[in-house]
Short mmCIF file of C-alpha atoms and ligand atoms in Angstrom, two decimals:
data_model
loop_
_atom_site.label_atom_id
_atom_site.label_comp_id
_atom_site.label_asym_id
_atom_site.label_seq_id
_atom_site.Cartn_x
_atom_site.Cartn_y
_atom_site.Cartn_z
CA UNK B 1 -5.18 5.97 22.81
CA UNK B 2 -1.43 6.72 21.85
CA UNK B 3 -0.08 5.59 18.39
CA UNK B 4 1.26 1.89 18.84
CA UNK B 5 2.77 -0.18 16.34
CA UNK B 6 3.64 -4.65 16.69
CA UNK B 7 7.56 -4.37 16.04
CA UNK B 8 8.67 -7.69 14.34
CA UNK B 9 11.81 -7.47 15.93
CA UNK B 10 10.72 -7.38 19.78
CA UNK B 11 8.02 -9.37 19.32
CA UNK B 12 5.77 -6.25 21.25
CA UNK B 13 3.09 -4.09 20.12
CA UNK B 14 5.69 -1.12 21.22
CA UNK B 15 4.41 3.46 21.62
CA UNK B 16 5.60 4.42 18.35
CA UNK B 17 7.09 8.42 18.00
CA UNK B 18 10.30 9.14 15.41
CA UNK B 19 13.41 9.63 16.60
CA UNK B 20 13.81 12.82 15.85
CA UNK B 21 12.69 15.76 13.69
CA UNK B 22 8.52 15.13 14.27
CA UNK B 23 9.49 13.00 10.70
CA UNK B 24 9.39 9.36 10.37
CA UNK B 25 12.46 7.98 8.58
CA UNK B 26 10.89 4.72 6.66
CA UNK B 27 11.38 1.96 4.18
CA UNK B 28 9.81 -0.35 2.35
CA UNK B 29 10.30 -2.76 0.23
CA UNK B 30 9.26 -2.37 -3.36
CA UNK B 31 7.75 -4.03 -6.37
CA UNK B 32 10.62 -6.20 -8.22
CA UNK B 33 9.37 -5.36 -11.83
CA UNK B 34 9.52 -7.57 -13.87
CA UNK B 35 5.18 -8.55 -14.40
CA UNK B 36 2.75 -6.79 -13.75
CA UNK B 37 2.23 -6.64 -9.74
CA UNK B 38 -0.78 -9.24 -8.36
CA UNK B 39 -3.15 -8.37 -5.65
CA UNK B 40 -1.20 -10.10 -2.65
CA UNK B 41 1.60 -7.37 -3.59
CA UNK B 42 -1.29 -4.22 -3.17
CA UNK B 43 -2.54 -5.90 -0.06
CA UNK B 44 0.85 -4.95 1.00
CA UNK B 45 1.72 -1.53 -0.52
CA UNK B 46 -2.93 -0.75 0.77
CA UNK B 47 -0.93 -1.44 4.59
CA UNK B 48 1.87 0.97 3.48
CA UNK B 49 -0.48 3.83 2.01
CA UNK B 50 -2.65 3.43 5.39
CA UNK B 51 0.19 3.40 7.73
CA UNK B 52 2.08 6.74 6.37
CA UNK B 53 -1.78 8.22 6.42
CA UNK B 54 -2.31 6.89 9.48
CA UNK B 55 1.42 8.52 11.12
CA UNK B 56 0.22 11.80 9.50
CA UNK B 57 -2.79 12.13 11.22
CA UNK B 58 -0.86 11.57 14.36
CA UNK B 59 0.78 14.93 12.91
CA UNK B 60 3.95 13.20 11.72
CA UNK B 61 6.35 13.86 8.43
CA UNK B 62 6.67 11.45 6.41
CA UNK B 63 10.24 10.59 4.65
CA UNK B 64 9.76 7.61 2.86
CA UNK B 65 11.80 5.70 0.31
CA UNK B 66 10.56 2.78 -1.73
CA UNK B 67 12.75 0.93 -4.07
CA UNK B 68 12.12 -0.54 -7.17
CA UNK B 69 14.29 -3.85 -8.09
CA UNK B 70 15.32 -3.44 -12.06
CA UNK B 71 17.65 -6.17 -11.77
CA UNK B 72 17.00 -9.59 -10.64
CA UNK B 73 17.00 -12.98 -11.65
CA UNK B 74 13.88 -13.35 -13.08
CA UNK B 75 14.38 -9.77 -14.87
CA UNK B 76 17.32 -11.17 -16.71
CA UNK B 77 15.53 -13.97 -17.62
CA UNK B 78 12.56 -12.45 -19.29
CA UNK B 79 13.95 -9.52 -20.22
CA UNK B 80 16.61 -12.14 -21.94
CA UNK B 81 13.84 -14.18 -22.89
CA UNK B 82 12.06 -11.67 -25.06
CA UNK B 83 15.37 -10.03 -27.02
CA UNK B 84 15.04 -6.04 -24.90
CA UNK B 85 17.79 -4.36 -22.83
CA UNK B 86 17.46 -4.35 -19.40
CA UNK B 87 16.13 -0.99 -18.71
CA UNK B 88 13.48 -1.44 -22.03
CA UNK B 89 11.77 -4.16 -20.15
CA UNK B 90 11.83 -2.86 -16.93
CA UNK B 91 10.48 0.49 -18.05
CA UNK B 92 7.44 -0.99 -19.18
CA UNK B 93 6.48 -3.41 -15.73
CA UNK B 94 7.63 0.43 -13.88
CA UNK B 95 4.84 2.49 -15.34
CA UNK B 96 2.42 -0.64 -14.82
CA UNK B 97 2.96 -0.20 -11.53
CA UNK B 98 2.53 3.87 -10.91
CA UNK B 99 -0.32 2.92 -13.06
CA UNK B 100 -2.04 1.04 -10.84
CA UNK B 101 -0.76 2.43 -7.69
CA UNK B 102 -2.54 5.45 -8.99
CA UNK B 103 -5.81 3.57 -9.42
CA UNK B 104 -5.23 2.45 -6.54
CA UNK B 105 -4.80 6.23 -4.82
CA UNK B 106 -2.10 5.02 -3.63
CA UNK B 107 -0.01 7.97 -2.30
CA UNK B 108 4.07 7.74 -3.94
CA UNK B 109 6.19 7.90 -1.37
CA UNK B 110 8.83 10.26 -0.66
CA UNK B 111 11.21 8.61 -2.61
CA UNK B 112 11.31 6.47 -5.42
CA UNK B 113 13.98 4.76 -6.93
CA UNK B 114 15.46 2.69 -8.90
CA UNK B 115 18.30 -0.27 -7.39
CA UNK B 116 19.76 0.71 -10.68
CA UNK B 117 20.77 4.12 -10.49
CA UNK B 118 23.15 3.12 -7.52
CA UNK B 119 25.20 0.55 -8.85
CA UNK B 120 28.22 1.80 -7.61
CA UNK B 121 26.74 3.43 -4.20
CA UNK B 122 26.02 -0.75 -3.66
CA UNK B 123 29.51 -1.78 -4.53
CA UNK B 124 31.21 1.14 -2.56
CA UNK B 125 29.10 -0.57 -0.16
CA UNK B 126 30.29 -3.96 -0.23
CA UNK B 127 34.22 -2.72 -0.33
CA UNK B 128 33.40 -1.41 2.95
CA UNK B 129 32.08 -4.60 3.78
CA UNK B 130 35.22 -6.37 2.55
CA UNK B 131 37.50 -3.95 4.92
CA UNK B 132 36.01 -5.32 8.03
CA UNK B 133 35.82 -8.66 6.96
CA UNK B 134 32.67 -9.52 6.48
CA UNK B 135 32.83 -10.91 2.89
CA UNK B 136 34.32 -13.41 1.20
CA UNK B 137 34.91 -13.78 -3.32
CA UNK B 138 34.93 -17.25 -5.46
CA UNK B 139 34.96 -16.84 -9.02
CA UNK B 140 34.37 -13.24 -9.28
CA UNK B 141 31.48 -13.17 -6.94
CA UNK B 142 31.39 -11.81 -3.09
CA UNK B 143 29.43 -13.39 -0.32
CA UNK B 144 27.97 -11.99 2.67
CA UNK B 145 29.95 -14.29 5.42
CA UNK B 146 27.04 -14.26 8.05
CA UNK B 147 29.04 -16.11 10.66
CA UNK B 148 31.00 -12.30 10.85
CA UNK B 149 27.54 -10.71 12.42
CA UNK B 150 26.47 -12.87 15.41
CA UNK B 151 22.76 -11.21 15.70
CA UNK B 152 21.75 -13.34 12.73
CA UNK B 153 18.45 -14.08 12.89
CA UNK B 154 17.17 -11.53 15.65
CA UNK B 155 14.39 -10.75 13.29
CA UNK B 156 13.12 -13.60 12.12
CA UNK B 157 13.46 -15.28 16.03
CA UNK B 158 15.29 -18.13 14.24
CA UNK B 159 17.90 -19.92 16.23
CA UNK B 160 20.54 -19.74 13.91
CA UNK B 161 22.93 -21.55 15.78
CA UNK B 162 25.49 -24.62 15.21
CA UNK B 163 23.63 -23.75 11.91
CA UNK B 164 25.63 -21.75 10.21
CA UNK B 165 28.10 -23.57 7.49
CA UNK B 166 28.57 -21.17 5.52
CA UNK B 167 27.27 -23.13 2.79
CA UNK B 168 26.01 -20.22 0.05
CA UNK B 169 23.36 -19.57 -2.52
CA UNK B 170 23.66 -18.01 -5.25
CA UNK B 171 19.68 -17.24 -6.27
CA UNK B 172 18.01 -14.04 -4.88
CA UNK B 173 15.50 -15.53 -3.14
CA UNK B 174 16.01 -18.95 -0.83
CA UNK B 175 13.29 -21.13 1.20
CA UNK B 176 14.87 -23.02 3.38
CA UNK B 177 15.09 -21.52 7.44
CA UNK B 178 18.68 -22.14 7.19
CA UNK B 179 21.51 -19.70 7.15
CA UNK B 180 23.63 -19.32 4.10
CA UNK B 181 25.76 -17.02 2.87
CA UNK B 182 24.40 -14.65 0.50
CA UNK B 183 25.60 -13.07 -2.60
CA UNK B 184 26.08 -9.35 -2.42
CA UNK B 185 27.81 -9.43 -6.07
CA UNK B 186 26.99 -11.73 -8.71
CA UNK B 187 30.25 -11.92 -11.26
CA UNK B 188 28.93 -11.79 -15.10
CA UNK B 189 27.37 -14.50 -16.15
CA UNK B 190 27.85 -15.58 -19.71
CA UNK B 191 26.02 -12.94 -22.69
CA UNK B 192 24.53 -11.59 -19.50
CA UNK B 193 24.38 -7.22 -18.48
CA UNK B 194 26.99 -6.45 -15.99
CA UNK B 195 28.29 -3.15 -14.38
CA UNK B 196 32.29 -2.33 -14.68
CA UNK B 197 32.18 -0.33 -10.71
CA UNK B 198 35.19 -0.68 -8.72
CA UNK B 199 34.79 -3.35 -7.86
CA UNK B 200 35.46 -5.80 -10.45
CA UNK B 201 31.70 -6.28 -13.73
CA UNK B 202 28.67 -8.01 -12.16
CA UNK B 203 26.18 -7.23 -10.78
CA UNK B 204 25.45 -7.05 -7.58
CA UNK B 205 22.16 -9.80 -5.14
CA UNK B 206 19.14 -8.45 -4.56
CA UNK B 207 19.86 -7.78 -0.20
CA UNK B 208 22.66 -5.01 -0.64
CA UNK B 209 20.19 -2.80 -2.96
CA UNK B 210 17.89 -2.01 -0.04
CA UNK B 211 20.27 -1.37 2.83
CA UNK B 212 22.17 0.99 0.57
CA UNK B 213 19.25 3.16 -0.30
CA UNK B 214 17.72 3.31 3.50
CA UNK B 215 21.29 4.30 4.54
CA UNK B 216 21.89 6.68 1.61
CA UNK B 217 18.68 8.33 1.74
CA UNK B 218 17.05 8.26 5.67
CA UNK B 219 20.91 7.56 7.92
CA UNK B 220 21.93 4.64 9.52
CA UNK B 221 18.59 3.77 11.39
CA UNK B 222 15.29 3.84 10.60
CA UNK B 223 12.10 4.80 12.26
CA UNK B 224 10.14 1.96 10.40
CA UNK B 225 10.75 -0.67 8.13
CA UNK B 226 8.07 -2.47 6.06
CA UNK B 227 7.05 -5.13 3.69
CA UNK B 228 5.63 -8.29 3.00
CA UNK B 229 5.74 -11.37 5.78
CA UNK B 230 7.17 -13.46 3.35
CA UNK B 231 10.27 -10.68 3.45
CA UNK B 232 11.04 -11.18 7.29
CA UNK B 233 13.54 -14.32 6.14
CA UNK B 234 16.18 -14.50 4.59
CA UNK B 235 15.31 -10.90 2.48
CA UNK B 236 15.20 -8.35 6.08
CA UNK B 237 17.14 -10.58 8.27
CA UNK B 238 20.54 -9.86 5.76
CA UNK B 239 19.74 -6.27 4.95
CA UNK B 240 19.65 -6.22 8.85
CA UNK B 241 23.07 -8.45 8.96
CA UNK B 242 25.07 -5.96 5.81
CA UNK B 243 23.34 -3.13 7.77
CA UNK B 244 24.68 -2.81 10.35
CA UNK B 245 28.11 -4.44 9.80
CA UNK B 246 28.25 -1.43 7.92
CA UNK B 247 27.53 1.28 10.47
CA UNK B 248 27.87 -0.54 14.27
CA UNK B 249 24.39 1.05 14.35
CA UNK B 250 20.55 -0.90 14.88
CA UNK B 251 19.04 -0.96 11.37
CA UNK B 252 15.78 0.05 12.11
CA UNK B 253 14.18 0.73 15.43
CA UNK B 254 10.55 -0.78 13.76
CA UNK B 255 9.65 -3.32 11.78
CA UNK B 256 6.03 -3.77 10.43
CA UNK B 257 4.88 -7.20 8.04
CA UNK B 258 1.86 -7.34 6.55
CA UNK B 259 0.83 -10.84 6.57
CA UNK B 260 -0.72 -13.38 2.96
CA UNK B 261 -3.32 -12.56 0.99
CA UNK B 262 -5.89 -15.44 0.09
CA UNK B 263 -7.93 -15.74 -2.17
CA UNK B 264 -11.24 -17.83 -1.83
CA UNK B 265 -9.62 -19.83 0.93
CA UNK B 266 -6.57 -20.84 -0.97
CA UNK B 267 -3.05 -19.74 -1.69
CA UNK B 268 -2.29 -17.89 -4.72
CA UNK B 269 -0.92 -19.60 -7.43
CA UNK B 270 -0.92 -19.51 -11.20
CA UNK B 271 -1.48 -23.24 -11.19
CA UNK B 272 -4.49 -23.16 -8.90
CA UNK B 273 -5.97 -20.12 -12.02
CA UNK B 274 -6.42 -18.05 -9.63
CA UNK B 275 -4.04 -15.27 -10.17
CA UNK B 276 -4.99 -12.27 -10.40
CA UNK B 277 -3.53 -9.28 -11.10
CA UNK B 278 -5.22 -5.40 -10.20
CA UNK B 279 -5.85 -5.64 -14.01
CA UNK B 280 -7.02 -8.58 -13.65
CA UNK B 281 -9.91 -7.68 -11.27
CA UNK B 282 -10.84 -4.00 -12.93
CA UNK B 283 -11.14 -5.14 -16.52
CA UNK B 284 -14.33 -7.89 -14.49
CA UNK B 285 -15.86 -4.42 -14.06
CA UNK B 286 -14.43 -4.44 -10.01
CA UNK B 287 -14.29 0.08 -9.40
CA UNK B 288 -10.72 0.18 -7.64
CA UNK B 289 -12.21 1.79 -4.56
CA UNK B 290 -13.68 -1.25 -3.92
CA UNK B 291 -10.92 -3.34 -4.89
CA UNK B 292 -8.38 -1.14 -1.72
CA UNK B 293 -11.51 -0.97 1.07
CA UNK B 294 -11.23 -4.76 0.88
CA UNK B 295 -7.90 -4.28 1.20
CA UNK B 296 -7.62 -2.48 3.85
CA UNK B 297 -10.19 -3.71 5.82
CA UNK B 298 -8.32 -6.66 7.09
CA UNK B 299 -6.52 -5.68 9.67
CA UNK B 300 -2.63 -6.28 8.11
CA UNK B 301 -1.30 -8.96 10.71
CA UNK B 302 -4.23 -10.78 10.08
CA UNK B 303 -4.30 -12.51 6.73
CA UNK B 304 -6.46 -11.84 4.32
CA UNK B 305 -8.71 -13.75 2.02
CA UNK B 306 -10.10 -11.95 -1.12
CA UNK B 307 -13.36 -13.40 -2.63
CA UNK B 308 -15.40 -11.44 -4.84
CA UNK B 309 -18.02 -11.23 -2.87
CA UNK B 310 -16.23 -10.20 -0.50
CA UNK B 311 -15.74 -6.99 -3.68
CA UNK B 312 -19.11 -6.80 -3.88
CA UNK B 313 -19.55 -6.27 0.00
CA UNK B 314 -16.82 -3.77 -0.24
CA UNK B 315 -18.77 -2.28 -3.17
CA UNK B 316 -22.07 -1.93 -1.30
CA UNK B 317 -20.53 -0.91 2.06
CA UNK B 318 -18.54 1.81 0.04
CA UNK B 319 -22.13 3.00 -1.18
CA UNK B 320 -23.97 3.13 2.03
CA UNK B 321 -21.17 5.49 3.34
CA UNK B 322 -22.06 7.78 0.45
CA UNK B 323 -25.21 7.98 0.54
CA UNK B 324 -25.35 9.29 3.31
CA UNK B 325 -22.73 11.96 2.76
CA UNK B 326 -25.00 12.67 0.09
CA UNK B 327 -28.14 13.19 2.93
CA UNK B 328 -25.62 15.42 4.72
CA UNK B 329 -25.50 17.64 1.73
CA UNK B 330 -28.59 18.21 0.20
CA UNK B 331 -31.33 17.34 2.88
CA UNK B 332 -33.25 20.13 4.93
CA UNK B 333 -33.22 19.38 8.54
CA UNK B 334 -34.76 21.57 11.37
CA UNK B 335 -32.53 23.99 12.83
CA UNK B 336 -31.02 23.07 16.04
CA UNK B 337 -28.36 20.85 17.27
CA UNK B 338 -29.05 17.81 19.45
CA UNK B 339 -26.86 17.25 21.94
CA UNK B 340 -26.90 13.75 22.38
CA UNK B 341 -26.36 12.43 18.59
CA UNK B 342 -23.41 15.55 18.69
CA UNK B 343 -21.87 13.49 21.74
CA UNK B 344 -22.99 10.23 19.36
CA UNK B 345 -20.29 11.74 16.41
CA UNK B 346 -17.59 12.87 18.96
CA UNK B 347 -16.90 9.61 20.35
CA UNK B 348 -17.41 8.05 17.45
CA UNK B 349 -14.57 9.89 15.83
CA UNK B 350 -12.73 9.80 18.54
CA UNK B 351 -13.03 5.52 18.83
CA UNK B 352 -12.00 6.05 14.70
CA UNK B 353 -8.82 7.38 15.45
CA UNK B 354 -8.38 4.89 18.83
CA UNK B 355 -8.63 2.08 16.80
CA UNK B 356 -6.29 3.28 13.78
CA UNK B 357 -3.46 3.98 16.72
CA UNK B 358 -4.13 0.37 18.33
CA UNK B 359 -1.82 -0.99 16.03
CA UNK B 360 -3.96 0.15 12.62
CA UNK B 361 -6.79 -1.97 13.48
CA UNK B 362 -8.92 -1.18 10.85
CA UNK B 363 -11.79 -3.31 11.17
CA UNK B 364 -12.72 -1.44 14.55
CA UNK B 365 -11.80 2.21 12.50
CA UNK B 366 -15.18 0.49 9.75
CA UNK B 367 -17.12 -0.69 12.67
CA UNK B 368 -16.99 2.70 14.41
CA UNK B 369 -17.75 4.00 11.03
CA UNK B 370 -20.27 1.61 10.09
CA UNK B 371 -22.42 2.13 13.68
CA UNK B 372 -22.52 5.90 13.23
CA UNK B 373 -23.77 6.05 10.02
CA UNK B 374 -26.41 2.66 10.90
CA UNK B 375 -27.94 5.57 14.24
CA UNK B 376 -27.65 8.92 12.37
CA UNK B 377 -29.22 7.61 9.24
CA UNK B 378 -31.94 6.46 12.00
CA UNK B 379 -32.12 10.16 13.36
CA UNK B 380 -32.53 11.16 10.68
CA UNK B 381 -35.58 9.58 9.51
CA UNK B 382 -36.75 10.39 12.95
CA UNK B 383 -36.41 13.79 13.01
CA UNK B 384 -34.38 14.09 15.12
CA UNK B 385 -31.20 14.46 13.24
CA UNK B 386 -30.97 18.96 12.94
CA UNK B 387 -28.90 21.30 11.14
CA UNK B 388 -26.54 21.79 13.87
CA UNK B 389 -24.93 18.56 13.98
CA UNK B 390 -24.53 18.78 10.07
CA UNK B 391 -21.44 19.58 10.72
CA UNK B 392 -19.37 17.34 12.95
CA UNK B 393 -20.70 14.19 11.24
CA UNK B 394 -19.36 15.79 7.47
CA UNK B 395 -15.85 16.08 9.24
CA UNK B 396 -15.86 13.01 10.72
CA UNK B 397 -16.70 11.07 7.36
CA UNK B 398 -13.75 13.89 6.08
CA UNK B 399 -11.71 11.90 8.23
CA UNK B 400 -12.84 8.78 7.25
CA UNK B 401 -11.84 9.18 4.04
CA UNK B 402 -8.20 11.34 4.65
CA UNK B 403 -7.88 7.08 5.69
CA UNK B 404 -9.78 4.51 3.02
CA UNK B 405 -9.78 7.31 0.38
CA UNK B 406 -13.00 5.81 -1.18
CA UNK B 407 -15.54 8.64 -1.03
CA UNK B 408 -14.51 9.68 -5.03
CA UNK B 409 -16.31 8.07 -7.41
CA UNK B 410 -13.36 7.03 -10.08
CA UNK B 411 -14.15 8.36 -13.12
CA UNK B 412 -13.36 5.49 -16.10
CA UNK B 413 -12.02 6.97 -19.86
CA UNK B 414 -15.23 8.33 -21.46
CA UNK B 415 -16.68 9.05 -18.26
CA UNK B 416 -18.80 11.73 -17.57
CA UNK B 417 -16.81 14.10 -14.86
CA UNK B 418 -18.09 15.25 -11.52
CA UNK B 419 -18.10 19.06 -13.43
CA UNK B 420 -19.71 18.57 -16.20
CA UNK B 421 -22.34 15.97 -14.74
CA UNK B 422 -22.99 19.26 -12.59
CA UNK B 423 -23.45 21.32 -15.18
CA UNK B 424 -26.09 18.93 -17.25
CA UNK B 425 -28.08 19.36 -14.10
CA UNK B 426 -27.89 22.83 -14.49
CA UNK B 427 -29.39 22.96 -18.02
CA UNK B 428 -31.84 20.81 -17.56
CA UNK B 429 -33.01 22.59 -14.27
CA UNK B 430 -33.43 25.52 -16.20
CA UNK B 431 -34.48 24.29 -19.61
CA UNK B 432 -37.45 23.05 -16.89
CA UNK B 433 -37.74 26.64 -15.66
CA UNK B 434 -38.48 27.32 -19.76
CA UNK B 435 -40.72 24.64 -19.52
CA UNK B 436 -38.45 23.14 -22.02
CA UNK B 437 -39.73 19.23 -21.12
CA UNK B 438 -38.38 17.69 -24.58
CA UNK B 439 -35.02 19.20 -23.28
CA UNK B 440 -34.84 18.43 -19.78
CA UNK B 441 -36.03 14.87 -20.59
CA UNK B 442 -32.96 14.28 -22.83
CA UNK B 443 -30.71 15.43 -20.22
CA UNK B 444 -32.32 12.79 -17.81
CA UNK B 445 -31.79 10.14 -20.15
CA UNK B 446 -28.47 10.88 -21.71
CA UNK B 447 -27.17 10.74 -17.99
CA UNK B 448 -29.55 7.81 -17.29
CA UNK B 449 -26.96 6.61 -19.74
CA UNK B 450 -23.36 7.32 -18.67
CA UNK B 451 -24.99 5.52 -14.74
CA UNK B 452 -25.44 8.85 -13.14
CA UNK B 453 -29.46 8.72 -11.27
CA UNK B 454 -30.46 11.81 -10.53
CA UNK B 455 -33.37 12.39 -7.74
CA UNK B 456 -35.76 15.45 -6.94
CA UNK B 457 -35.79 16.08 -3.90
CA UNK B 458 -37.05 19.35 -1.74
CA UNK B 459 -33.86 20.29 -1.89
CA UNK B 460 -33.05 20.74 -5.29
CA UNK B 461 -31.69 17.70 -7.52
CA UNK B 462 -29.15 15.52 -6.36
CA UNK B 463 -27.43 12.64 -8.12
CA UNK B 464 -25.34 9.52 -8.03
CA UNK B 465 -23.41 7.42 -10.00
CA UNK B 466 -24.62 4.06 -10.52
ZN1 LIG I 501 14.20 -4.43 0.58
#
């Protein structure tokens, strides 16, 4: 099946290929580093990671930019309250974000760019918008006049005709589905930090950073622009208005948006007590790979209900595949190849790839993995699984893991690495051979205390983490 995605702009599922050089030019809106990111944010970032891996599985190269919003109303408010310089404050949460991404095994985009590294580029873009009469100034602030952009509303499919009153909005985020002129540049307020630029002192509004950095690194027309569904309006609508007014070209060919995350069926909110950062959940003893699995398991266009039962099921599902892999690697099978099973493996791998190409249908892709694991396990139990079937089964698991990336257990601080476990097992085998059973038992006990379970089988010792 050819790769295809739902495009928010056209409201259609469309075949996807990059416009040039087999390289996907992609921009995704990154975190605002004013506090620790919550699991709703990580649902979107996990979707982007799965998207990257599927694009690569289709043979495309990636050129992907993600911004770090390190100046906005909330950041300034929090940094001021803590008497910290802006850079010092945002450095803490930028670092935390990168650590969280690493825990969830999210690949680093090719360019990860802080907004404040591009203030002069933003000022220059605002000057160009002013020169083409898309802006007006009030008290040192610069606003984008949306009446000058006839396509306003084409992404969110809102009809704003008759509703463009020229009212302005100063805050970075606004809820109402009415069209307002938005701030490109904000005059400095008393006691706030500001930048001195060609268009005067101040700081950029939120929307302009994405337009400027996307065009700077990726060119005038992107292949994909992605983010959370809450960004469609106003943020992405405003990005389109700015970018297309600057270049006269379509800003992005595809727009992809991940739906909301609910917690135990409720909207996540601090007052409901169901607001979780990634750190909160890891502190409760859940494995990051189980969290990753749960976030990835629901197709991105469906809202995801995050529950602790769901997390436990995710951990069990991962264990099933790990155990199956271990069985493939360590059991002895009769020679030859079972042709029926070989065909079953090939069709499972095909349906896995097809499901992902069908607008990243992760739920169906996972179903094809688990149905296969069930069938292959019963073939093993009945002696029908042959040595010649092992390689293709392992290859299918490798393809699964190249997208979902959950098979390797996370090694916590102070835990034994895989290599250290292997070395201890070797020592135990040698001790047993030398009839030093006391030492062999001691090693087994030591490993058990680290949550590592040994199993003596005909074909040698195998082990797993609890
Ligand atoms: Zn953005």
